[in-house]
XYZ file of C-alpha atoms in Angstrom:
675
model
C -152.043 19.496 -95.082
C -152.625 21.570 -91.951
C -150.150 21.497 -89.242
C -152.565 20.113 -86.771
C -153.093 17.158 -88.715
C -149.685 15.863 -89.075
C -149.648 13.907 -85.772
C -146.415 15.406 -84.900
C -145.154 18.675 -83.520
C -144.052 20.939 -86.663
C -140.627 21.550 -84.839
C -139.724 17.872 -84.261
C -140.829 16.840 -88.016
C -138.456 19.976 -89.243
C -135.695 18.535 -86.733
C -135.786 15.002 -87.911
C -135.626 16.178 -91.587
C -132.547 18.132 -90.546
C -130.945 14.868 -89.265
C -132.158 13.039 -92.861
C -130.783 15.970 -94.858
C -127.384 15.365 -92.878
C -127.499 11.628 -93.440
C -128.093 11.758 -97.199
C -125.467 14.401 -97.327
C -122.938 11.888 -96.247
C -124.372 9.121 -98.020
C -124.095 11.085 -101.666
C -120.577 12.326 -100.770
C -119.403 8.717 -100.053
C -121.067 7.398 -103.315
C -119.881 10.171 -105.349
C -116.232 9.885 -103.893
C -116.413 6.226 -104.340
C -117.453 6.408 -107.958
C -114.680 9.285 -108.636
C -111.807 6.968 -107.018
C -111.504 9.761 -104.539
C -112.120 7.206 -101.612
C -110.685 3.572 -101.384
C -112.913 2.101 -98.628
C -115.543 -0.369 -98.534
C -119.241 1.239 -98.404
C -122.528 -0.512 -97.290
C -125.182 1.924 -98.498
C -127.998 2.635 -96.378
C -130.300 5.047 -99.088
C -133.511 5.088 -98.109
C -133.449 3.991 -94.442
C -132.879 7.423 -93.108
C -136.033 8.170 -91.492
C -135.258 5.652 -88.609
C -132.129 7.316 -87.012
C -133.389 10.493 -87.492
C -136.643 9.948 -86.040
C -135.008 8.109 -82.905
C -132.468 11.198 -82.307
C -135.210 13.200 -81.349
C -136.248 10.833 -78.426
C -132.858 9.642 -77.217
C -129.684 11.505 -75.899
C -125.947 11.047 -75.769
C -126.730 8.866 -72.559
C -128.534 6.431 -74.578
C -126.358 3.756 -75.686
C -126.566 2.235 -79.302
C -125.251 -0.467 -81.137
C -125.169 -0.558 -84.969
C -123.623 -2.811 -87.979
C -121.347 -2.199 -90.752
C -124.209 -0.571 -92.574
C -124.904 1.917 -89.750
C -123.343 5.114 -90.993
C -127.250 6.883 -90.966
C -127.222 5.619 -87.013
C -124.029 7.220 -86.347
C -124.465 10.411 -88.195
C -127.875 10.637 -86.175
C -126.478 9.463 -83.233
C -124.168 12.569 -83.219
C -120.516 10.958 -83.935
C -118.454 13.666 -85.265
C -118.303 14.053 -88.924
C -114.880 15.098 -89.528
C -113.568 12.104 -86.944
C -116.214 9.670 -88.889
C -114.581 10.305 -92.141
C -111.023 10.724 -91.021
C -111.874 7.101 -89.668
C -113.074 5.981 -92.489
C -109.915 7.088 -94.532
C -107.463 5.245 -91.814
C -106.605 8.548 -90.399
C -104.811 9.193 -87.036
C -107.442 11.771 -86.230
C -110.233 8.996 -86.923
C -112.675 8.687 -84.225
C -110.717 5.576 -83.279
C -107.425 6.519 -84.974
C -107.808 4.984 -88.243
C -107.794 1.178 -86.399
C -111.344 0.239 -86.970
C -112.768 2.077 -89.858
C -116.531 2.778 -90.106
C -117.303 -0.911 -89.829
C -116.226 -0.625 -86.438
C -117.039 2.856 -85.034
C -117.013 3.578 -81.220
C -117.742 7.040 -79.842
C -118.428 6.820 -76.149
C -118.903 10.235 -76.333
C -122.175 10.066 -78.625
C -123.470 6.649 -77.027
C -122.522 5.017 -80.170
C -120.765 2.335 -78.162
C -120.129 -0.705 -80.632
C -120.527 -1.098 -84.620
C -119.933 -4.632 -85.488
C -119.594 -6.208 -88.836
C -120.444 -9.707 -88.048
C -124.211 -9.765 -88.941
C -126.373 -10.056 -85.480
C -123.585 -9.803 -83.115
C -124.514 -6.626 -81.421
C -127.404 -8.280 -79.937
C -125.857 -10.162 -77.348
C -123.586 -6.906 -76.338
C -126.442 -4.914 -76.108
C -127.879 -6.793 -73.188
C -124.611 -6.266 -71.562
C -125.308 -2.494 -71.919
C -128.544 -2.870 -70.739
C -127.626 -4.808 -67.632
C -125.367 -1.769 -66.514
C -127.772 0.485 -66.833
C -130.538 -1.575 -64.897
C -128.158 -2.424 -62.101
C -127.097 1.345 -61.893
C -130.645 2.678 -61.805
C -130.186 4.823 -64.685
C -133.066 5.052 -67.052
C -130.681 4.537 -70.084
C -132.321 2.597 -73.147
C -130.081 0.564 -75.194
C -130.835 0.562 -79.191
C -129.431 -2.474 -80.983
C -129.860 -1.988 -84.955
C -129.618 -4.830 -87.211
C -130.959 -5.683 -90.780
C -133.874 -8.256 -91.412
C -131.315 -10.557 -92.181
C -129.836 -10.767 -88.936
C -133.032 -12.138 -87.524
C -131.725 -15.793 -88.901
C -128.540 -15.574 -86.829
C -128.684 -17.771 -83.506
C -126.952 -15.086 -81.626
C -129.797 -12.452 -81.909
C -132.390 -15.327 -81.016
C -130.018 -15.942 -77.562
C -129.976 -12.115 -77.156
C -133.897 -11.575 -77.498
C -134.630 -14.624 -74.866
C -132.029 -13.182 -72.358
C -133.388 -9.718 -72.638
C -136.893 -11.333 -72.203
C -136.053 -13.405 -69.337
C -133.972 -10.555 -67.560
C -136.756 -8.064 -68.529
C -133.762 -5.568 -69.659
C -133.968 -2.089 -71.018
C -133.158 -2.936 -74.606
C -134.690 -2.375 -77.771
C -134.124 -4.855 -80.690
C -134.225 -2.097 -83.926
C -134.730 -4.651 -86.676
C -134.399 -2.036 -89.749
C -136.462 -4.205 -92.252
C -135.125 -3.190 -95.656
C -136.460 -6.434 -97.433
C -132.774 -7.781 -98.350
C -130.669 -9.917 -96.301
C -127.518 -8.891 -98.079
C -128.499 -9.932 -101.738
C -131.167 -12.277 -100.647
C -134.810 -11.086 -100.534
C -136.779 -11.996 -97.297
C -139.191 -14.953 -98.993
C -135.971 -16.708 -99.999
C -134.429 -17.028 -96.571
C -137.491 -17.526 -94.203
C -141.060 -18.661 -94.176
C -142.007 -16.081 -91.494
C -144.634 -13.716 -91.880
C -143.135 -11.288 -89.543
C -140.306 -10.464 -87.564
C -141.988 -8.401 -84.891
C -144.026 -11.986 -83.711
C -140.549 -13.565 -82.388
C -140.647 -11.417 -80.018
C -143.845 -12.304 -78.536
C -143.159 -15.937 -79.009
C -140.179 -15.194 -76.354
C -142.621 -13.613 -73.864
C -141.900 -9.932 -74.297
C -143.562 -7.094 -76.874
C -142.820 -6.612 -80.256
C -144.214 -4.095 -82.957
C -143.956 -3.134 -86.159
C -143.688 0.481 -87.347
C -143.555 2.435 -90.660
C -140.058 3.255 -90.912
C -140.547 5.558 -93.443
C -143.186 7.716 -92.101
C -141.839 10.136 -89.404
C -144.854 11.112 -87.861
C -146.018 7.494 -87.380
C -142.607 6.170 -86.410
C -142.208 8.820 -83.768
C -145.290 8.235 -82.006
C -144.623 4.366 -82.311
C -140.872 4.927 -80.743
C -142.234 7.342 -78.066
C -144.361 5.065 -76.694
C -141.337 2.047 -77.057
C -138.886 4.165 -75.273
C -141.261 5.487 -72.667
C -141.968 1.662 -72.059
C -138.433 0.789 -71.824
C -137.520 3.753 -69.996
C -140.134 2.583 -67.025
C -138.471 -0.575 -66.717
C -141.218 -2.889 -68.294
C -138.770 -4.900 -70.244
C -137.274 -4.966 -73.988
C -139.141 -4.344 -77.187
C -138.728 -5.722 -80.331
C -139.391 -3.257 -83.219
C -139.601 -4.267 -86.828
C -139.385 -1.252 -88.689
C -140.329 -1.627 -92.370
C -138.009 0.619 -94.713
C -136.550 -0.209 -98.362
C -132.693 -0.507 -99.157
C -132.321 1.461 -102.493
C -128.643 0.722 -102.879
C -127.037 -2.779 -103.154
C -125.824 -4.984 -100.697
C -122.230 -2.961 -100.927
C -120.816 -0.421 -103.435
C -122.844 2.581 -104.856
C -125.765 3.270 -107.215
C -129.037 1.241 -107.154
C -130.077 -1.905 -106.066
C -129.564 -3.861 -109.084
C -131.519 -6.860 -107.703
C -134.908 -5.184 -107.780
C -137.358 -5.065 -110.568
C -137.184 -1.615 -112.068
C -140.966 -0.859 -111.644
C -140.893 -2.130 -107.704
C -137.675 -0.035 -107.316
C -139.639 3.484 -108.770
C -142.315 2.671 -106.506
C -139.894 2.330 -103.556
C -138.022 5.313 -104.230
C -141.430 7.125 -104.328
C -142.136 6.204 -100.958
C -138.747 7.211 -99.642
C -138.672 9.143 -96.838
C -136.305 11.903 -97.470
C -138.364 13.134 -100.612
C -141.761 12.494 -98.657
C -140.847 14.324 -95.416
C -139.549 17.179 -97.622
C -142.759 17.474 -99.563
C -144.614 17.247 -96.132
C -142.932 20.259 -94.661
C -143.409 22.397 -97.600
C -147.193 21.441 -97.835
C -148.004 21.936 -94.171
C -146.370 25.292 -94.456
C -143.601 24.380 -91.888
C -140.898 25.343 -94.351
C -140.629 27.064 -97.426
C -138.600 25.685 -100.747
C -135.736 28.139 -99.746
C -135.728 27.109 -96.087
C -135.354 23.934 -96.962
C -132.834 24.117 -99.710
C -130.617 26.379 -97.466
C -130.925 23.961 -94.777
C -129.622 21.182 -97.394
C -126.637 23.450 -98.462
C -125.488 23.961 -94.883
C -125.485 19.715 -94.415
C -123.803 19.582 -97.491
C -121.117 22.185 -96.722
C -120.838 20.545 -93.409
C -119.936 17.186 -95.125
C -117.621 18.725 -97.522
C -115.470 20.588 -94.940
C -115.296 17.522 -92.732
C -114.244 15.341 -96.032
C -111.678 17.904 -96.935
C -110.053 17.929 -93.617
C -110.277 14.486 -93.423
C -108.115 14.118 -96.560
C -105.416 16.490 -95.066
C -105.208 14.762 -91.842
C -102.315 12.513 -91.333
C -102.391 8.730 -92.059
C -102.218 6.590 -88.914
C -98.651 5.824 -88.584
C -97.115 1.973 -88.583
C -96.213 2.800 -85.156
C -99.128 2.176 -84.109
C -99.555 -1.515 -85.329
C -99.086 -2.654 -81.564
C -100.744 -0.106 -79.678
C -103.855 -0.746 -78.160
C -104.171 -4.323 -78.636
C -103.481 -4.526 -74.787
C -103.563 -2.010 -72.334
C -99.933 -1.829 -71.980
C -98.119 -2.415 -75.348
C -95.052 -3.925 -73.488
C -97.600 -7.191 -73.084
C -97.403 -7.696 -76.877
C -95.323 -10.308 -78.083
C -93.008 -9.679 -81.096
C -89.729 -11.208 -82.300
C -86.902 -9.732 -80.106
C -89.160 -8.268 -77.418
C -88.528 -10.175 -74.257
C -88.957 -7.907 -71.100
C -87.822 -8.853 -67.803
C -90.896 -9.812 -65.770
C -91.309 -8.587 -62.305
C -91.341 -11.230 -59.491
C -94.954 -12.054 -58.015
C -93.608 -10.551 -54.800
C -94.249 -11.712 -51.219
C -97.155 -13.412 -50.528
C -99.390 -13.126 -47.218
C -97.859 -15.533 -44.727
C -101.349 -16.554 -43.031
C -102.487 -19.693 -45.353
C -105.314 -21.952 -45.184
C -105.776 -25.499 -46.890
C -107.404 -25.004 -50.242
C -108.478 -27.005 -53.222
C -108.224 -25.321 -56.541
C -111.984 -25.230 -56.401
C -111.703 -23.512 -53.004
C -108.903 -21.088 -54.169
C -111.332 -20.019 -57.521
C -114.133 -19.522 -55.172
C -112.494 -17.153 -52.359
C -110.931 -15.329 -55.462
C -114.449 -14.526 -56.612
C -115.688 -13.949 -52.828
C -112.833 -11.039 -52.338
C -113.917 -9.570 -55.620
C -117.046 -9.579 -54.951
C -116.992 -7.794 -51.448
C -114.287 -5.314 -52.815
C -116.624 -4.208 -56.123
C -120.222 -3.899 -56.187
C -120.057 -4.261 -59.756
C -118.487 -7.550 -60.102
C -120.894 -10.437 -61.276
C -121.192 -13.572 -62.385
C -123.374 -15.157 -65.206
C -123.181 -18.518 -66.658
C -125.205 -22.062 -66.862
C -126.060 -23.150 -63.452
C -123.682 -20.878 -61.608
C -126.303 -20.218 -58.868
C -126.811 -21.925 -55.537
C -127.243 -24.591 -54.176
C -124.562 -26.166 -56.306
C -122.336 -22.886 -57.394
C -121.949 -24.272 -60.844
C -121.446 -27.498 -61.903
C -118.116 -27.595 -60.425
C -118.840 -25.634 -57.590
C -116.693 -22.790 -57.715
C -119.494 -20.194 -57.142
C -120.934 -22.141 -53.895
C -122.420 -19.541 -51.487
C -121.754 -16.184 -53.825
C -125.693 -16.232 -54.934
C -127.031 -16.683 -51.331
C -124.728 -13.759 -50.124
C -125.103 -11.478 -52.892
C -128.297 -12.206 -54.681
C -129.494 -12.880 -58.294
C -128.428 -9.736 -59.711
C -125.121 -10.281 -59.158
C -124.817 -14.461 -59.722
C -126.897 -15.116 -62.750
C -127.928 -18.318 -63.790
C -128.501 -17.972 -67.638
C -130.386 -20.253 -70.699
C -127.777 -22.365 -72.210
C -126.754 -19.789 -74.534
C -122.972 -19.139 -74.690
C -123.146 -16.413 -77.125
C -125.675 -14.776 -75.103
C -123.299 -15.018 -71.920
C -120.045 -13.829 -73.584
C -122.138 -11.275 -75.402
C -123.548 -9.799 -72.233
C -120.471 -9.785 -70.267
C -118.956 -8.128 -73.033
C -121.344 -5.095 -73.112
C -121.332 -4.872 -69.253
C -117.626 -4.306 -69.530
C -117.270 -2.007 -71.802
C -119.732 0.167 -69.693
C -117.385 -0.379 -66.776
C -118.940 -3.402 -64.777
C -116.418 -6.499 -63.886
C -118.335 -9.454 -65.337
C -116.922 -13.082 -64.707
C -118.667 -15.146 -67.442
C -118.513 -18.973 -66.828
C -118.320 -21.204 -69.645
C -118.540 -24.959 -68.529
C -116.196 -26.388 -70.529
C -113.657 -25.178 -73.108
C -114.982 -27.244 -75.935
C -118.026 -25.062 -75.494
C -115.988 -21.969 -76.674
C -116.776 -22.598 -80.157
C -120.134 -21.775 -79.717
C -119.298 -18.391 -78.537
C -116.065 -17.757 -80.516
C -117.446 -14.966 -82.402
C -117.772 -12.872 -79.371
C -114.661 -13.649 -77.999
C -112.332 -13.310 -80.796
C -114.044 -11.382 -82.922
C -115.260 -8.737 -80.315
C -113.904 -8.745 -77.111
C -110.487 -9.377 -77.974
C -110.496 -6.579 -80.542
C -112.808 -3.907 -79.144
C -109.903 -2.177 -77.396
C -107.880 -2.061 -80.991
C -110.901 -1.316 -83.396
C -111.902 1.585 -81.080
C -108.413 2.735 -80.819
C -108.691 2.417 -77.192
C -112.081 4.253 -77.056
C -113.738 1.572 -75.181
C -112.616 -1.885 -73.777
C -113.878 -4.768 -72.622
C -112.358 -5.505 -68.720
C -114.129 -9.073 -68.436
C -112.665 -12.175 -67.072
C -114.149 -15.674 -68.804
C -113.327 -18.980 -66.814
C -113.608 -22.145 -68.663
C -112.860 -25.575 -67.315
C -111.005 -28.643 -69.235
C -112.329 -32.022 -69.197
C -109.075 -33.549 -70.028
C -107.032 -36.062 -67.884
C -110.110 -37.303 -66.295
C -111.291 -39.995 -68.502
C -114.628 -40.950 -69.971
C -115.453 -37.433 -70.869
C -114.603 -37.929 -74.461
C -113.971 -35.821 -77.568
C -116.575 -32.841 -76.921
C -115.632 -32.417 -73.199
C -111.841 -33.043 -72.782
C -110.461 -30.980 -75.556
C -107.428 -28.365 -74.508
C -108.309 -25.608 -77.116
C -105.980 -22.612 -75.673
C -103.705 -22.135 -78.914
C -107.284 -21.011 -80.329
C -107.054 -18.325 -77.961
C -103.266 -17.532 -78.225
C -103.957 -17.016 -82.091
C -106.765 -14.018 -81.258
C -104.531 -10.921 -80.486
C -106.122 -9.039 -77.456
C -106.931 -11.624 -74.980
C -104.890 -12.672 -72.017
C -104.792 -16.339 -70.962
C -104.134 -17.698 -67.793
C -103.727 -21.551 -66.768
C -102.576 -22.236 -63.298
C -101.254 -25.514 -62.140
C -102.178 -25.336 -58.474
C -104.533 -23.582 -55.812
C -102.246 -20.771 -55.125
C -101.610 -20.075 -58.231
C -105.535 -20.102 -59.053
C -106.589 -17.664 -56.971
C -103.676 -15.556 -57.610
C -103.927 -15.507 -61.107
C -108.051 -15.127 -60.994
C -107.435 -12.025 -58.839
C -105.061 -10.562 -61.512
C -107.599 -11.301 -64.216
C -110.399 -9.710 -62.283
C -108.658 -6.633 -61.736
C -107.026 -6.374 -65.420
C -108.164 -3.722 -68.121
C -108.108 -6.338 -70.997
C -110.217 -9.375 -71.259
C -108.544 -12.216 -69.792
C -109.805 -16.432 -69.989
C -108.781 -18.113 -66.742
C -108.437 -22.023 -67.609
C -109.142 -24.578 -64.956
C -108.129 -28.082 -65.549
C -110.918 -30.101 -64.139
C -108.700 -32.854 -62.785
C -107.019 -30.496 -60.470
C -110.110 -28.558 -59.004
C -110.564 -31.053 -55.949
C -107.154 -33.578 -56.084
C -104.836 -30.589 -55.969
C -104.883 -29.024 -52.489
C -102.397 -26.795 -50.847
C -101.678 -23.922 -48.435
C -103.090 -20.564 -49.940
C -102.836 -17.542 -48.242
C -105.643 -15.772 -47.132
C -106.868 -12.445 -47.695
C -106.412 -10.754 -51.176
C -103.056 -11.351 -53.259
C -102.643 -11.322 -56.985
C -100.006 -13.313 -59.131
C -98.914 -10.956 -61.971
C -100.102 -11.926 -65.383
C -96.857 -12.898 -67.437
C -94.837 -13.878 -64.681
C -93.301 -17.402 -65.163
C -91.972 -19.367 -62.138
C -89.150 -21.997 -61.939
C -90.623 -24.604 -59.791
C -87.590 -27.166 -59.894
C -83.832 -26.265 -60.691
C -81.679 -28.130 -62.806
C -78.989 -28.400 -65.037
C -79.540 -30.695 -67.965
C -83.002 -29.857 -69.708
C -85.752 -27.353 -69.264
C -89.352 -28.731 -69.092
C -91.674 -25.877 -69.683
C -95.640 -26.601 -69.199
C -98.678 -25.215 -67.456
C -102.125 -26.004 -66.108
C -102.235 -29.961 -65.227
C -99.811 -31.096 -67.524
C -96.942 -28.864 -65.321
C -97.447 -31.219 -62.679
C -96.690 -34.426 -64.764
C -93.391 -32.607 -65.791
C -92.461 -32.204 -62.141
C -93.137 -36.104 -61.429
C -91.179 -36.478 -64.772
C -88.231 -34.333 -63.186
C -88.501 -36.364 -59.723
C -87.855 -39.716 -61.576
C -85.286 -38.608 -64.128
C -83.382 -37.392 -60.918
C -82.952 -40.911 -59.754
C -81.270 -41.757 -63.217
C -78.688 -38.824 -62.857
C -80.735 -36.213 -65.435
C -81.493 -32.990 -63.960
C -84.645 -31.452 -65.026
C -85.400 -27.570 -64.420
C -89.516 -27.080 -64.714
C -90.710 -23.567 -65.520
C -94.468 -23.084 -65.076
C -95.655 -20.230 -67.210
C -99.143 -19.423 -65.597
C -99.930 -17.095 -68.141
C -99.993 -18.207 -71.708
C -100.387 -14.489 -72.953
C -98.419 -12.684 -72.059
C -95.789 -14.901 -72.049
C -92.627 -14.610 -69.619
C -89.844 -15.344 -72.522
C -87.395 -13.855 -70.694
C -87.384 -16.743 -67.770
C -88.027 -19.257 -70.982
C -84.877 -18.254 -72.676
C -82.782 -17.734 -69.376
C -83.334 -21.502 -68.491
C -82.881 -22.727 -71.941
C -79.804 -21.142 -72.016
C -78.604 -22.548 -68.571
C -79.495 -26.086 -69.391
C -79.039 -26.034 -73.256
C -81.982 -28.091 -73.982
C -85.724 -27.136 -73.733
C -88.967 -29.356 -74.154
C -92.246 -27.570 -73.872
C -95.233 -30.036 -72.873
C -98.873 -29.598 -73.002
C -102.149 -31.451 -73.321
C -103.305 -29.914 -76.301
C -102.597 -31.154 -79.672
C -99.097 -31.100 -80.629
C -99.597 -30.215 -84.237
C -99.822 -26.184 -84.429
C -99.811 -25.954 -80.881
C -98.635 -23.503 -78.478
C -95.506 -25.264 -77.864
C -94.191 -25.437 -81.244
C -94.295 -21.192 -81.102
C -92.121 -21.556 -77.780
C -89.761 -23.937 -79.053
C -89.265 -22.114 -82.549
C -88.463 -19.239 -80.272
C -86.056 -20.641 -78.395
C -84.106 -22.105 -81.424
C -83.995 -18.453 -83.216
C -82.911 -16.575 -80.080
C -80.517 -19.659 -78.957
C -79.487 -21.947 -81.462
C -75.529 -21.204 -81.301
C -75.664 -22.004 -77.579
C -78.300 -25.143 -77.436
C -76.757 -28.440 -77.204
C -79.925 -30.015 -79.046
C -82.746 -28.396 -80.819
C -85.624 -27.202 -78.509
C -88.548 -29.258 -79.144
C -92.230 -29.867 -77.992
C -94.510 -32.893 -76.577
C -98.198 -32.373 -76.863
C -101.396 -34.796 -77.771
C -101.575 -36.688 -80.712
C -103.601 -35.758 -83.550
C -106.704 -37.185 -82.906
C -110.065 -36.173 -81.011
C -109.842 -36.998 -77.487
C -111.331 -40.846 -76.875
C -113.749 -41.901 -74.398
C -111.571 -45.041 -73.928
C -109.413 -44.416 -70.851
C -106.650 -46.288 -72.505
C -106.367 -44.379 -75.376
C -106.651 -40.857 -73.899
C -103.579 -42.193 -71.564
C -101.595 -42.984 -74.923
C -102.760 -39.976 -76.594
C -101.523 -37.259 -74.176
C -98.430 -36.671 -72.361
C -98.149 -38.341 -69.282
C -94.794 -38.691 -66.951
C -93.646 -41.940 -68.600
C -93.652 -40.597 -72.374
C -92.214 -37.298 -71.019
C -89.309 -39.124 -69.132
C -88.684 -41.405 -72.251
C -88.625 -37.769 -74.797
C -86.282 -36.537 -72.314
C -83.848 -39.405 -72.062
C -83.696 -39.050 -76.203
C -82.786 -35.535 -75.915
C -80.069 -35.622 -73.281
C -78.345 -38.373 -75.003
C -74.804 -37.654 -75.752
């Protein structure tokens, strides 16, 4: 074939093959090492899919963002992740690109633009939108490419992300590497759709189908796509047709395929086909390609040899990178003395808790032009269902106050991606009950990003959630207290204020914290609880509890709207001669154990009170710690009091009974202080 008929510049084709050879060398070395027992890690082969990232590498730079999946080692190699660091990571070594904490399924390498690798199918798509938001808002010409297999198109997160990208015309490419398999299930067994790219057209943006095994056709098609996205015309969905030669996981051939069909697909595979094309067109000789392939194999061999000799990530690293400050990580026997909140400004204004939340956000918006809010109905004139954002959209515009579709995965993913890129997002989830819809983005991604990446990337984002408990009539799906779920997800900080002063100060701290924070807001307090709130900027440090009432007979430990029930209880008990000390935790993670233990030691008794279900609740953890640390000095075992083990009832009479109140708390206290 004459070089002029290739449809691609010879040097570009040669460069693509060079990347393909490098990918193939990595793939072969891993499969050989696993087969020989040299390596002990899980591998998801991508043999046959080399052309897609190799070609894209010739059209993008390290400035462009990429997200890929656990089956993404070819994407990582093509993007420029250091081979030594990549192999050291897969082997759990300290010199790994992420200190051995994430492994190959979670590589994050911002220096190459490989921002996120996720082992959750389809989960990268919402995060890609956030990266794209950052590029668009900063006026950068970066594109974001999110890779996923055809199987991921069945996941709701991908649909939510595609819809949001279309509405906001984001510079993101949804790269569906259609390898004909959803893990071990062939396409006809999991969808009746005739194709995948047509789904983009149904959502109002461009979709194309390209041959992912033909470097010339794919190069030209992708050049058009990337130019289109860089020009700000919106997202594109690319269905890149290819074939996975190996099994879902492991080594060898795809044993689910008919042998004759597999033989045909091997003949169509891009590496051998491109190699033959280079020789037939006179671009390279056999010797040149052999030398190129040998160099790639040698580079891989050397990287593996170094990685095998590199030090194992030590156990001392276990708690490092959970948070920016390891002191915030809870563990047995670690109860640091927390700093006081300091002196607050003296000039005040009467505010409701909703006003205080709004004021904290106004200050953040004025201070940081990259602070923005996204969520359902957050725009004006109402400023959200609870009015906490009122006026912000009018003052700062629709790019900084972004009403979204009803799509919690898309909301949290976009906030996460933009925070990884350095923005300061506030994601509003209308009720904490809806957290279950987007929990994957919260606890599998936002919470773990710093740790999995060895702090190469992190997610300084704030999630605001309202809780409907105590209002009556909201029922089982709008009234839950789900904080324990968050607290069992290492890497998330949780604040839960009981009054307007703390609401403003804690939210300000969340907005300036380097880690993902959840700010819980009790709906029952938003407009009923008012107070004199300092004007201007101030913060209440995360992890600092407060003694709101001194006492000598028992310590009541609480937070949020239940704290006020405890104060009312203490006032009532004082009439009976029972002196209750009340501790407002304010922050649930990190927890101020020093103040809790000091108070419990002083009074000799302690009870943790919360609106969440008592069984397996946060109170049990705190009570257990008090008992373990102070059992010799307590007058009675520390205990906890939470809601009954039942969904919150719609009936006011039942809800009042099943959740602690000042009367039921007082009854428990009387039992505890009996001689």
